[in-house]
PDB file of C-alpha atoms in Angstrom:
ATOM      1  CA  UNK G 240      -7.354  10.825   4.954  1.00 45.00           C
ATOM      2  CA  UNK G 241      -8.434   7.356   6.537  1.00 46.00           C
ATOM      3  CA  UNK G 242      -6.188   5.465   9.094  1.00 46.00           C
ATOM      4  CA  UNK G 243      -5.464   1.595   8.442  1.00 44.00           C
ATOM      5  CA  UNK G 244      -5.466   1.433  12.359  1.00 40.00           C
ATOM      6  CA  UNK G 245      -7.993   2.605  14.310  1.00 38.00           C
ATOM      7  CA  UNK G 246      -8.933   1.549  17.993  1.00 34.00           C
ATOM      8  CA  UNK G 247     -11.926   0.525  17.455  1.00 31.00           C
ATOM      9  CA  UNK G 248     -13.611  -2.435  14.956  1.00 34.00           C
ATOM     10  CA  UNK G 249     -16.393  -0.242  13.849  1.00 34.00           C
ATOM     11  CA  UNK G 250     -13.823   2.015  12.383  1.00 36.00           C
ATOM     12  CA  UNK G 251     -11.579   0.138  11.198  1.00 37.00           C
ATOM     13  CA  UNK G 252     -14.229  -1.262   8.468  1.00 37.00           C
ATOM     14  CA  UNK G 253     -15.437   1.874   7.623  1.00 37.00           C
ATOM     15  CA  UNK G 254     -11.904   2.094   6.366  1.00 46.00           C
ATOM     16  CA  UNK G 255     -11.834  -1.088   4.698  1.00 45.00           C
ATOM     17  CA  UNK G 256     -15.072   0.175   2.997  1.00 52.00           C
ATOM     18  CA  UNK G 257     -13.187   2.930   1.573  1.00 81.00           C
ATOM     19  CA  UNK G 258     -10.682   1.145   0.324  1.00 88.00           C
ATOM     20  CA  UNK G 259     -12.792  -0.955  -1.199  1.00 88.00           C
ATOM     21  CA  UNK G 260     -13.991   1.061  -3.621  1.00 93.00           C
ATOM     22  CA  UNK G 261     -10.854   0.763  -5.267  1.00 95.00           C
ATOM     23  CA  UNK G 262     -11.573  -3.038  -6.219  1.00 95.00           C
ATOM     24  CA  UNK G 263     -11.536  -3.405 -10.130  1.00 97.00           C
ATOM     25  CA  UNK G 264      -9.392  -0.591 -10.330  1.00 97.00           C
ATOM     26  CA  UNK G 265      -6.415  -0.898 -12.634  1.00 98.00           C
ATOM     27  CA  UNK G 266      -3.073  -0.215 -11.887  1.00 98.00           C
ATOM     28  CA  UNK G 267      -1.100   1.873 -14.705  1.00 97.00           C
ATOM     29  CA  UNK G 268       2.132   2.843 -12.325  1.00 95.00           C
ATOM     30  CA  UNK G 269       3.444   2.917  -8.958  1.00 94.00           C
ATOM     31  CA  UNK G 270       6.076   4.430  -7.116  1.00 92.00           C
ATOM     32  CA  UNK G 271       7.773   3.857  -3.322  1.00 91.00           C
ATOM     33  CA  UNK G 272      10.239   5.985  -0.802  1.00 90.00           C
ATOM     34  CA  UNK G 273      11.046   4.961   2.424  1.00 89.00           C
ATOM     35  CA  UNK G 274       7.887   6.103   3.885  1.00 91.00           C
ATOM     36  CA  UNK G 275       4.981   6.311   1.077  1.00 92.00           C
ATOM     37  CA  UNK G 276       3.577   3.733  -1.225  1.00 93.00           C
ATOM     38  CA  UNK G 277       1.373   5.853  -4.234  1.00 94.00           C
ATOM     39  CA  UNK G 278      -0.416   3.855  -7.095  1.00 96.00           C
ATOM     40  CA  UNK G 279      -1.906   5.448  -9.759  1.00 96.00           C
ATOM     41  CA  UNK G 280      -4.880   3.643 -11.755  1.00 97.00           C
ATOM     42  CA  UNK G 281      -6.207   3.949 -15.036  1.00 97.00           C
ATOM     43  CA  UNK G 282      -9.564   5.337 -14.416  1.00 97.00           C
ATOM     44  CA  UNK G 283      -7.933   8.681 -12.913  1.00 96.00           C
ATOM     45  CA  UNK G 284      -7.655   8.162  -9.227  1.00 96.00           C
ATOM     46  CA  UNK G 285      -4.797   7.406  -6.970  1.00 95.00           C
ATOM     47  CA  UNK G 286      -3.666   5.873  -3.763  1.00 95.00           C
ATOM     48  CA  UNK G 287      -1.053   7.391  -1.688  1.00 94.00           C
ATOM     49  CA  UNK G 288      -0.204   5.071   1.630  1.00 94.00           C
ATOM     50  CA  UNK G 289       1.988   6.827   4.401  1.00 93.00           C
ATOM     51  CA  UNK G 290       3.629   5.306   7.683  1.00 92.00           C
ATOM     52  CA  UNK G 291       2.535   7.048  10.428  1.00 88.00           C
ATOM     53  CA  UNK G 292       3.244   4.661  13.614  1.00 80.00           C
ATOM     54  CA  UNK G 293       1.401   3.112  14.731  1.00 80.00           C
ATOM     55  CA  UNK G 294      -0.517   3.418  11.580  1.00 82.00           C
ATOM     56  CA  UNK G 295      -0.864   3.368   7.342  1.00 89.00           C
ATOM     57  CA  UNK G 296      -2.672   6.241   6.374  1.00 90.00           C
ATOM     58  CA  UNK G 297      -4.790   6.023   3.480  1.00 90.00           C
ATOM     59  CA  UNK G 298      -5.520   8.586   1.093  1.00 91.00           C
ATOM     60  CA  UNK G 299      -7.863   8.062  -2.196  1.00 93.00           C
ATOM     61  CA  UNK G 300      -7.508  11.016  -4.547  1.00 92.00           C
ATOM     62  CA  UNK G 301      -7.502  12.111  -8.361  1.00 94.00           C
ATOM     63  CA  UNK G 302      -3.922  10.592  -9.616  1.00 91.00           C
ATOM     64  CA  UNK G 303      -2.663  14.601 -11.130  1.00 91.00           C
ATOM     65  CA  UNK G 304      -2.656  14.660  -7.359  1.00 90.00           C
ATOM     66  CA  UNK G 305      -0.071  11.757  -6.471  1.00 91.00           C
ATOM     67  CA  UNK G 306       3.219  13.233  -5.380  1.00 86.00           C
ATOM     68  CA  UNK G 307       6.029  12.515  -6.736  1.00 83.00           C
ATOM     69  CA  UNK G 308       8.443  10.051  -5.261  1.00 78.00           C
ATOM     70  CA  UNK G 309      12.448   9.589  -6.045  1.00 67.00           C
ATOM     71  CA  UNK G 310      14.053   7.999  -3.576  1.00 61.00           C
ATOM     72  CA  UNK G 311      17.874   5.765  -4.846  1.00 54.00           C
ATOM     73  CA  UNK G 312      18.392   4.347  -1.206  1.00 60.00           C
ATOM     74  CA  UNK G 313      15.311   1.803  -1.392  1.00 66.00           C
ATOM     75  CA  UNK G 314      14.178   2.692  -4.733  1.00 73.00           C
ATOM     76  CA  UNK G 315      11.931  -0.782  -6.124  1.00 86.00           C
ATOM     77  CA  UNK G 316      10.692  -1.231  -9.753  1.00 90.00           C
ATOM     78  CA  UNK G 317       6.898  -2.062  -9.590  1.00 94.00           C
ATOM     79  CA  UNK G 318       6.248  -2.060 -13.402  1.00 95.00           C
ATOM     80  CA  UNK G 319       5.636  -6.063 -12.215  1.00 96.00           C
ATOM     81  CA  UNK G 320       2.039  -5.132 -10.547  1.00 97.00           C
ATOM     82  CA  UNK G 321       1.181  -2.559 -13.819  1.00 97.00           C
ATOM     83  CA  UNK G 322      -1.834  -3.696 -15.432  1.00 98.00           C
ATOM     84  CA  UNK G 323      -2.645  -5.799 -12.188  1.00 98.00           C
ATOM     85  CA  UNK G 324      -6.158  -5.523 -11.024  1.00 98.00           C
ATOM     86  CA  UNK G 325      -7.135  -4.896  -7.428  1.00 97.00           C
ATOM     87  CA  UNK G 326      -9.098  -7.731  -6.202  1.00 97.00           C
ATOM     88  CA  UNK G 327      -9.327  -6.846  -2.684  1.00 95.00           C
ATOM     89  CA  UNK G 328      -8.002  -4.668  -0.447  1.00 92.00           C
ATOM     90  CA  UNK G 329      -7.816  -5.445   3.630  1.00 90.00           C
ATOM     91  CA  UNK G 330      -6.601  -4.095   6.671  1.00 83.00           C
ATOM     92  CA  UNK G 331      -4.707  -6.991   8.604  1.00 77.00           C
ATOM     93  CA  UNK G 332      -2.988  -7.115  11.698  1.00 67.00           C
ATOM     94  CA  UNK G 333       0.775  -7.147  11.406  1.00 60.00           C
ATOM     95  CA  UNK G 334       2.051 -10.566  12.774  1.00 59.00           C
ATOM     96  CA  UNK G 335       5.747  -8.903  13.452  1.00 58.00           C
ATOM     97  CA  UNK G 336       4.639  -5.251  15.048  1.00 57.00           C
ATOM     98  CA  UNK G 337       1.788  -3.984  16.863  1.00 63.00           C
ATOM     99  CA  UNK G 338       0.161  -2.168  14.280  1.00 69.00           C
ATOM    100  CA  UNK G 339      -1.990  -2.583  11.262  1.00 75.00           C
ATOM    101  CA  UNK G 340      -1.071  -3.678   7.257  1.00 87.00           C
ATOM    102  CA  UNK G 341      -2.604  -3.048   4.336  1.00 92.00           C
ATOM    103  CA  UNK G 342      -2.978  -6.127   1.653  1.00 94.00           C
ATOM    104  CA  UNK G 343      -3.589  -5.606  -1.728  1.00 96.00           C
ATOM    105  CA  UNK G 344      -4.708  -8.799  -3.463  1.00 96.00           C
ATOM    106  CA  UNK G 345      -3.453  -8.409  -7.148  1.00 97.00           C
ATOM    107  CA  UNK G 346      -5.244  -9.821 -10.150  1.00 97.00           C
ATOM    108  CA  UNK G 347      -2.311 -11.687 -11.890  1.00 96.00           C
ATOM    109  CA  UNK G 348       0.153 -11.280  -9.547  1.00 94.00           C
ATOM    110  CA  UNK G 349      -0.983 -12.395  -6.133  1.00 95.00           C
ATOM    111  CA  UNK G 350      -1.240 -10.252  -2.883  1.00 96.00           C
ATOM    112  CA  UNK G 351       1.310  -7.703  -1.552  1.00 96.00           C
ATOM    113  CA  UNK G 352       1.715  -6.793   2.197  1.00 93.00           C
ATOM    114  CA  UNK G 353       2.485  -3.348   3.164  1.00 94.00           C
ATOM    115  CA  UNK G 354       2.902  -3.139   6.928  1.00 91.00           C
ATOM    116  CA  UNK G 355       4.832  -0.163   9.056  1.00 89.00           C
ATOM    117  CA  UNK G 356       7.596  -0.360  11.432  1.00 87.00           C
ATOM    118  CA  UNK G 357      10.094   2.107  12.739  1.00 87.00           C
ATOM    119  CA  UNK G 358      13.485   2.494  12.588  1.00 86.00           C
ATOM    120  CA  UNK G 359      15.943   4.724  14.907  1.00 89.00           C
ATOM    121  CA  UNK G 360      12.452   6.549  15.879  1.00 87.00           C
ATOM    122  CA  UNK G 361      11.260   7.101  12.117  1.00 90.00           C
ATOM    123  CA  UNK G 362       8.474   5.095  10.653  1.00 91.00           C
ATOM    124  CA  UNK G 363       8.818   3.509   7.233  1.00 91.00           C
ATOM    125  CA  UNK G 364       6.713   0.784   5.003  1.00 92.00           C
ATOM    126  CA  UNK G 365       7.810  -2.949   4.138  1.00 91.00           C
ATOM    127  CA  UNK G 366       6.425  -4.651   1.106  1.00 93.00           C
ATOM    128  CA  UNK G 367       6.298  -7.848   0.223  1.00 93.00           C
ATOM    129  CA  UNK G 368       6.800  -9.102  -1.540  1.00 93.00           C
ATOM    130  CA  UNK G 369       9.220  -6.325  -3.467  1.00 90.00           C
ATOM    131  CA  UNK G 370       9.464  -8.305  -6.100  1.00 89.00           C
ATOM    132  CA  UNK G 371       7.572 -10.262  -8.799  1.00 88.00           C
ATOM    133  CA  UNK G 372       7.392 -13.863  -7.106  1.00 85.00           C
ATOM    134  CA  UNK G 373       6.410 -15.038 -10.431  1.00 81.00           C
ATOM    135  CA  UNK G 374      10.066 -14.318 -11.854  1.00 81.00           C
ATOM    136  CA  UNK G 375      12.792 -16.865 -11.479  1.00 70.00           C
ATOM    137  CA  UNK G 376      15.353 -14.131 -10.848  1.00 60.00           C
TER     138      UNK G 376
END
């Protein structure tokens, strides 16, 4: 498992290393709950993103490994970012919280921001954007 935040600088890009060996993956589907972003991409791996304040943890594994997430209270279609490739991916510091976001620069579509928060004591992710910002709708 690798933390988006870590204390130190040294860590934290020995994470973004890690990440970045997902750049030029593809993404063939994606799913979201409250609390866990998972992508899976068409060479076989996956990546499953979980809030843990003050953190995003990170996990890079085979994609028959991805759980599966159902979730109707904040359930978001992502078929928009399918096919997308990843370009980049960076930790960032969170302008609205004290903790760290992960970006995922998109190849079509542009970057999306996944950053952690907590509500009522329970942490949760924010995207955005949630939608396509290509559409007109």
């Amino acid at each position: 498992m690798i933390s988006a935040m870590h204390q130190n600088k040294q860590k934290s890009k020995s994470h973004t290393d890690d990440l970045g060996t997902l750049t030029g993956a593809i993404i063939q589907s994606a799913q979201s709950s409250l609390d866990t972003f998972v992508i899976s991409f068409h060479d076989g791996r996956g990546l499953i993103l979980e809030a843990r304040l003050p953190d995003i943890d990170a996990t890079i594994s085979s994609a028959d490994k991805l759980p599966h997430l159902s979730e109707a209270v904040c359930s978001v279609d992502w078929s928009w970012i399918y096919g997308s490739k990843i370009v980049k991916v960076e930790c960032v510091h969170s302008v609205h919280v004290e903790a760290m976001a992960v970006r995922l620069i998109l190849d079509p579509v542009g970057p999306i921001n996944i950053n952690v928060a907590s509500w009522q004591g329970k942490p949760f992710l924010s995207f955005m954007p949630y939608k396509d910002p290509r559409s007109k709708t």
